[in-house]
């Protein structure tokens, strides 16, 4: 499949001689939620507005289905891309009463984590930056429209998207350039700051190393899906893991902290809690040893969302014991709230059913 043309490329094909500020006006206009088309972008010349509307879609994606959780704090959209491929994006109300958007970065995923629904799809294609950014724009438009209703429900008291997490479908670091491009657009054209954007990765070491050497990589937060500090268990859960991975990850983390010494940064490690697989006392001990070696860490325990795999979620008592064992060892540990499980919008449940027609 051919890579879709970005909006910037389409603009440059159409206006090869336009001054650079025109491209910026064009891009900036796309983030103005009071506008629905280029016709309303009054700082662009009229003929340009008309031809843009005729040739470049305002939004590069369309919502095929929208789901609302019973609590009305989580929304999921099945997004159709220009070539008919589908991904999912999620909008969640966060603790501050603002909103967090979860974006997909690939159609499917090649990492094949055994507990993840997307992992069962295989890899189909990378999204381009515009397709990632447009998931955020889609929810901005959604929130703006809802809050303009005569009786906006309580959920819509704030229409502000304060956080973006790359925790939808796909492995963001396997799509490095487009993810970086998407982050840059968000930082340039929205009020979301780099510490409010989190890129979650299975732990692709070559790409994690590249980030440290890349002066253009934005200072976003990184979360590494660890899931086990025991090498064999991790290899069993995640086929992308290998002998020596944990040691290499620890060395990488050292380099990461060296680079960011001045900033008060920590690394987040995600840990999905699977009954008897990675939630025993021995696993907690291994995790504590790992965390101590890495240093400034936050462990984010994720309740397992059932995806039809052989795994079961940790028993509440085991979950609590595991969490306490870490906390007693002085490790910063949090438990992720599960949201939108009634609409299969929770972590690892994002899969787009094959179309049967
Ligand atoms: N590819 C990225 C983003 C994946 S989704 C990564 O691996 O980090 C974000 C998080 O949800 C990851 O930590 C992922 O491992 C986790 N996850 C996947 N399936 C899950 C499930 N069924 N229940 C809970 N968390 C899951």
Coordinates of C-alpha atoms and ligand atoms in Angstrom, one line a residue:
X1 CA 0.0 0.0 0.0
X2 CA 1.3 3.5 -0.8
X3 CA 1.9 5.9 2.0
X4 CA -0.8 8.6 2.0
X5 CA 0.4 12.1 1.0
X6 CA 0.6 14.4 4.0
X7 CA -1.3 17.6 4.0
X8 CA 2.0 19.5 3.8
X9 CA 3.0 17.5 0.7
X10 CA -0.4 18.1 -0.9
X11 CA -0.2 21.8 -0.1
X12 CA 3.3 22.0 -1.7
X13 CA 2.2 20.2 -4.8
X14 CA -0.6 22.7 -5.2
X15 CA 1.3 25.8 -4.2
X16 CA 5.0 25.2 -4.9
X17 CA 5.8 28.9 -4.8
X18 CA 3.7 29.9 -1.8
X19 CA 5.7 31.6 1.0
X20 CA 6.4 29.5 4.1
X21 CA 4.0 31.5 6.2
X22 CA 1.1 30.3 4.1
X23 CA 1.8 26.7 5.0
X24 CA 1.9 27.7 8.6
X25 CA -1.4 29.6 8.3
X26 CA -2.9 26.5 6.5
X27 CA -1.7 24.2 9.3
X28 CA -2.7 26.5 12.1
X29 CA -6.2 26.9 10.8
X30 CA -6.8 23.2 11.0
X31 CA -6.5 23.4 14.8
X32 CA -9.2 26.2 15.1
X33 CA -12.3 24.4 16.3
X34 CA -14.5 27.3 15.4
X35 CA -13.8 26.4 11.7
X36 CA -15.2 23.5 9.7
X37 CA -13.6 24.2 6.4
X38 CA -11.0 26.3 4.6
X39 CA -13.7 28.6 3.4
X40 CA -13.7 30.2 6.9
X41 CA -10.0 30.7 7.1
X42 CA -10.0 34.4 6.3
X43 CA -6.3 35.0 6.4
X44 CA -5.9 32.8 3.3
X45 CA -6.6 34.3 -0.1
X46 CA -10.1 33.4 -1.4
X47 CA -9.0 31.4 -4.4
X48 CA -6.7 29.4 -2.2
X49 CA -9.5 28.7 0.3
X50 CA -11.8 27.5 -2.5
X51 CA -9.2 25.2 -4.1
X52 CA -8.1 23.8 -0.7
X53 CA -11.7 22.9 0.1
X54 CA -12.0 21.2 -3.3
X55 CA -8.9 19.2 -3.0
X56 CA -7.7 18.6 0.6
X57 CA -10.1 17.1 3.2
X58 CA -10.4 19.2 6.3
X59 CA -10.1 16.0 8.4
X60 CA -8.1 13.1 6.9
X61 CA -10.1 10.5 8.9
X62 CA -13.8 9.8 9.5
X63 CA -15.5 8.3 12.4
X64 CA -17.2 5.1 11.4
X65 CA -18.6 4.3 14.8
X66 CA -18.8 6.1 18.1
X67 CA -19.2 4.4 21.5
X68 CA -20.1 6.1 24.8
X69 CA -19.4 4.4 28.1
X70 CA -22.2 4.1 30.6
X71 CA -20.5 6.6 32.9
X72 CA -20.1 9.0 29.9
X73 CA -16.4 9.5 30.9
X74 CA -15.0 7.4 28.0
X75 CA -15.7 7.5 24.3
X76 CA -14.2 5.3 21.6
X77 CA -14.3 6.0 17.9
X78 CA -13.6 3.5 15.1
X79 CA -11.8 5.8 12.7
X80 CA -11.8 5.1 9.0
X81 CA -8.6 6.2 7.1
X82 CA -8.5 7.4 3.5
X83 CA -7.8 3.9 2.2
X84 CA -10.7 2.4 4.2
X85 CA -8.4 0.9 6.9
X86 CA -9.6 1.3 10.4
X87 CA -8.0 2.1 13.8
X88 CA -9.4 3.1 17.1
X89 CA -9.0 6.2 19.2
X90 CA -10.2 6.9 22.7
X91 CA -11.2 10.0 24.7
X92 CA -11.2 9.7 28.5
X93 CA -12.0 12.2 31.2
X94 CA -9.0 12.5 33.5
X95 CA -8.6 13.2 37.2
X96 CA -8.5 16.9 36.6
X97 CA -11.8 16.9 34.8
X98 CA -10.1 17.5 31.5
X99 CA -9.6 15.0 28.8
X100 CA -6.9 12.6 27.7
X101 CA -6.8 11.3 24.1
X102 CA -5.4 7.9 23.3
X103 CA -4.1 7.7 19.8
X104 CA -3.2 4.8 17.5
X105 CA 0.0 5.0 15.6
X106 CA -0.3 1.9 13.3
X107 CA -3.0 -0.2 11.7
X108 CA -2.4 -3.4 13.6
X109 CA 0.9 -4.2 15.3
X110 CA 3.9 -6.4 14.6
X111 CA 4.9 -6.9 18.3
X112 CA 2.4 -9.7 18.9
X113 CA 2.2 -9.4 22.7
X114 CA 0.3 -12.4 23.8
X115 CA -2.2 -10.6 26.1
X116 CA -3.0 -7.7 23.7
X117 CA -5.9 -7.7 21.2
X118 CA -4.1 -5.6 18.7
X119 CA -1.2 -8.0 18.8
X120 CA -3.4 -10.7 17.3
X121 CA -4.1 -8.6 14.1
X122 CA -0.6 -8.5 12.8
X123 CA 0.9 -5.4 11.2
X124 CA -1.0 -3.7 8.4
X125 CA 0.5 -0.3 7.9
X126 CA 1.9 2.8 9.6
X127 CA -0.2 5.8 10.1
X128 CA 1.2 9.1 8.8
X129 CA 1.6 12.0 11.2
X130 CA -1.6 13.8 9.9
X131 CA -3.6 10.6 10.6
X132 CA -2.4 10.5 14.2
X133 CA -2.9 14.3 14.7
X134 CA -6.3 14.1 13.2
X135 CA -7.4 11.7 16.0
X136 CA -6.8 14.5 18.4
X137 CA -8.4 17.0 16.1
X138 CA -11.4 14.7 15.8
X139 CA -11.9 14.7 19.6
X140 CA -11.3 18.5 19.8
X141 CA -14.1 19.0 17.3
X142 CA -16.3 16.4 19.1
X143 CA -15.8 18.2 22.5
X144 CA -16.3 21.7 21.0
X145 CA -19.6 20.5 19.4
X146 CA -20.9 18.8 22.6
X147 CA -20.1 21.8 24.7
X148 CA -22.1 24.1 22.4
X149 CA -25.2 22.0 23.0
X150 CA -27.9 23.9 24.9
X151 CA -27.6 21.5 27.9
X152 CA -24.1 20.2 28.0
X153 CA -24.0 17.3 30.4
X154 CA -21.6 17.5 33.4
X155 CA -19.0 15.6 31.5
X156 CA -18.5 18.4 29.2
X157 CA -17.8 21.2 31.6
X158 CA -14.3 21.3 30.3
X159 CA -13.7 20.8 26.7
X160 CA -9.9 21.0 27.1
X161 CA -7.7 18.1 26.0
X162 CA -4.8 18.3 28.4
X163 CA -3.0 15.0 27.6
X164 CA -2.3 12.8 24.7
X165 CA -1.1 9.2 25.1
X166 CA 0.3 7.0 22.4
X167 CA -1.3 3.9 23.9
X168 CA -3.8 2.9 21.2
X169 CA -3.1 0.4 18.4
X170 CA 0.4 0.0 17.3
X171 CA 4.0 0.3 18.4
X172 CA 4.8 4.0 18.2
X173 CA 8.6 3.6 18.1
X174 CA 8.2 1.3 15.1
X175 CA 6.8 4.3 13.3
X176 CA 9.4 6.8 14.6
X177 CA 9.3 9.6 12.1
X178 CA 5.6 9.9 11.8
X179 CA 5.1 9.7 15.5
X180 CA 7.7 12.4 16.0
X181 CA 6.0 14.5 13.3
X182 CA 2.7 14.1 15.0
X183 CA 4.1 15.2 18.4
X184 CA 5.7 18.2 16.8
X185 CA 2.4 19.3 15.2
X186 CA 0.6 19.0 18.5
X187 CA 3.3 21.0 20.3
X188 CA 3.2 23.7 17.7
X189 CA -0.5 24.1 17.2
X190 CA -2.1 23.1 20.5
X191 CA -1.6 24.1 24.2
X192 CA -0.6 20.6 25.1
X193 CA 2.9 20.6 26.5
X194 CA 5.6 17.9 26.1
X195 CA 5.2 16.6 29.7
X196 CA 1.5 16.0 28.9
X197 CA 2.3 13.7 26.0
X198 CA 3.3 10.1 26.7
X199 CA 4.7 7.7 24.1
X200 CA 4.3 4.2 25.3
X201 CA 6.6 1.5 23.8
X202 CA 7.2 -2.2 24.0
X203 CA 10.8 -1.2 24.5
X204 CA 12.4 -1.2 21.0
X205 CA 16.0 -0.6 22.1
X206 CA 17.4 0.7 18.8
X207 CA 14.7 3.3 18.7
X208 CA 15.0 4.1 22.4
X209 CA 18.8 4.7 21.8
X210 CA 18.0 6.8 18.7
X211 CA 15.8 9.1 20.9
X212 CA 18.8 9.9 23.1
X213 CA 20.9 10.9 20.1
X214 CA 18.1 12.8 18.2
X215 CA 18.2 16.5 18.9
X216 CA 14.8 16.9 17.3
X217 CA 13.0 14.3 19.4
X218 CA 10.6 16.3 21.6
X219 CA 10.9 16.1 25.4
X220 CA 7.8 14.0 25.8
X221 CA 7.4 11.4 28.5
X222 CA 8.2 7.8 27.8
X223 CA 6.6 4.8 29.2
X224 CA 8.1 1.4 28.7
X225 CA 5.8 -1.7 28.8
X226 CA 7.9 -3.9 31.1
X227 CA 5.3 -6.4 32.3
X228 CA 7.9 -8.6 33.9
X229 CA 11.4 -8.1 35.3
X230 CA 12.0 -11.8 34.9
X231 CA 13.5 -12.4 31.5
X232 CA 11.8 -15.8 30.7
X233 CA 8.4 -14.5 31.8
X234 CA 8.8 -11.4 29.7
X235 CA 9.9 -13.5 26.7
X236 CA 6.8 -15.7 27.1
X237 CA 4.5 -12.7 27.3
X238 CA 6.1 -10.6 24.7
X239 CA 7.8 -12.3 21.6
X240 CA 9.7 -9.0 21.0
X241 CA 11.7 -9.6 24.1
X242 CA 15.0 -11.6 24.2
X243 CA 17.7 -12.8 26.6
X244 CA 19.6 -9.8 27.8
X245 CA 16.8 -7.3 27.1
X246 CA 16.5 -6.3 30.7
X247 CA 20.2 -5.6 31.1
X248 CA 20.2 -3.5 27.9
X249 CA 17.1 -1.6 29.1
X250 CA 18.9 -0.8 32.4
X251 CA 21.9 0.5 30.5
X252 CA 19.7 2.6 28.3
X253 CA 17.9 4.0 31.3
X254 CA 21.3 5.0 32.7
X255 CA 22.1 6.9 29.6
X256 CA 18.6 8.5 29.6
X257 CA 19.1 9.8 33.1
X258 CA 22.6 11.0 32.3
X259 CA 21.1 13.0 29.4
X260 CA 18.3 14.4 31.4
X261 CA 20.2 15.0 34.6
X262 CA 19.1 18.6 35.0
X263 CA 15.4 17.9 34.6
X264 CA 13.5 16.1 37.3
X265 CA 12.5 13.2 35.2
X266 CA 11.4 9.7 35.9
X267 CA 10.7 6.8 33.7
X268 CA 7.4 5.0 33.8
X269 CA 7.2 1.3 33.5
X270 CA 3.8 -0.3 32.7
X271 CA 3.0 -3.6 34.2
X272 CA -0.1 -5.5 33.2
X273 CA -1.2 -7.8 36.1
X274 CA -1.8 -11.4 35.0
X275 CA -2.8 -13.9 37.6
X276 CA 0.0 -16.4 38.5
X277 CA 2.0 -15.3 35.5
X278 CA 3.7 -12.1 36.8
X279 CA 1.9 -11.2 40.0
X280 CA 3.7 -13.5 42.5
X281 CA 5.9 -12.4 45.4
X282 CA 9.0 -13.6 43.5
X283 CA 7.9 -11.4 40.5
X284 CA 7.4 -8.4 42.8
X285 CA 11.0 -9.0 44.2
X286 CA 12.4 -9.1 40.7
X287 CA 10.6 -5.9 39.9
X288 CA 11.9 -4.2 43.0
X289 CA 15.5 -5.2 42.1
X290 CA 15.0 -3.9 38.6
X291 CA 13.4 -0.6 39.8
X292 CA 16.3 0.0 42.3
X293 CA 18.8 -0.5 39.6
X294 CA 17.1 1.9 37.2
X295 CA 16.6 4.6 39.8
X296 CA 13.9 7.2 39.3
X297 CA 11.0 5.0 38.3
X298 CA 7.3 4.9 38.5
X299 CA 5.6 1.6 38.1
X300 CA 2.1 1.8 36.7
X301 CA 0.2 -1.4 37.4
X302 CA -2.5 -2.1 34.8
X303 CA -5.5 -4.3 35.6
X304 CA -5.7 -6.8 32.7
X305 CA -8.5 -6.3 30.4
X306 CA -9.7 -9.6 29.1
X307 CA -9.0 -10.1 25.4
X308 CA -9.9 -13.8 24.9
X309 CA -6.4 -14.9 25.7
X310 CA -5.4 -17.7 28.1
X311 CA -4.6 -15.1 30.8
X312 CA -6.8 -14.1 33.7
X313 CA -6.6 -10.9 35.7
X314 CA -4.9 -10.9 39.0
X315 CA -7.1 -11.7 42.0
X316 CA -7.8 -8.5 44.0
X317 CA -5.8 -9.8 47.0
X318 CA -2.8 -10.7 44.8
X319 CA -3.0 -7.3 43.1
X320 CA -3.1 -5.5 46.5
X321 CA -0.3 -7.6 47.9
X322 CA 1.9 -7.0 44.8
X323 CA 1.3 -3.2 45.0
X324 CA 2.0 -3.1 48.8
X325 CA 5.2 -5.1 48.4
X326 CA 6.5 -2.5 45.9
X327 CA 5.3 0.4 48.0
X328 CA 6.9 -1.0 51.2
X329 CA 10.1 -1.3 49.3
X330 CA 9.9 2.5 48.6
X331 CA 9.0 2.2 44.9
X332 CA 6.6 4.7 43.4
X333 CA 3.7 2.6 42.3
X334 CA 0.3 3.6 40.9
X335 CA -2.6 1.6 39.7
X336 CA -4.2 2.6 36.4
X337 CA -7.9 3.3 36.4
X338 CA -9.8 1.1 34.0
X339 CA -12.0 3.1 31.9
X340 CA -14.4 2.3 29.1
X341 CA -14.2 -1.5 29.5
X342 CA -17.9 -1.6 28.7
X343 CA -17.1 -0.3 25.2
X344 CA -13.9 -2.3 24.8
X345 CA -11.9 0.9 24.9
X346 CA -9.6 -0.2 27.6
X347 CA -5.9 -0.9 27.2
X348 CA -5.2 -3.8 24.9
X349 CA -8.8 -4.2 23.8
X350 CA -8.4 -2.2 20.7
X351 CA -8.9 -4.4 17.7
X352 CA -10.9 -3.7 14.6
X353 CA -13.0 -6.7 13.6
X354 CA -12.4 -7.8 10.1
X355 CA -15.2 -6.5 7.9
X356 CA -17.4 -9.4 6.9
X357 CA -19.2 -7.7 4.0
Ligands
LIG1 N1 2.8 -0.6 21.7 C1 2.8 0.2 22.9 C2 1.4 0.7 23.2 C3 0.5 -0.4 23.6 S1 -1.0 -0.1 24.5 C4 3.4 -0.5 24.1 O1 3.6 -1.6 24.0 O2 3.6 0.2 25.1 C5 -0.6 0.6 26.0 C6 -0.4 -0.4 27.2 O3 -1.5 -1.4 27.3 C7 0.8 -1.3 27.0 O4 1.5 -1.3 28.2 C8 0.3 -2.6 26.7 O5 1.2 -3.6 27.0 C9 -1.0 -2.6 27.6 N2 -1.9 -3.7 27.3 C10 -2.0 -4.4 26.2 N3 -3.0 -5.3 26.3 C11 -3.5 -5.2 27.5 C12 -4.6 -5.8 28.2 N4 -5.3 -6.8 27.6 N5 -4.9 -5.4 29.4 C13 -4.2 -4.4 30.0 N6 -3.2 -3.7 29.4 C14 -2.9 -4.1 28.1

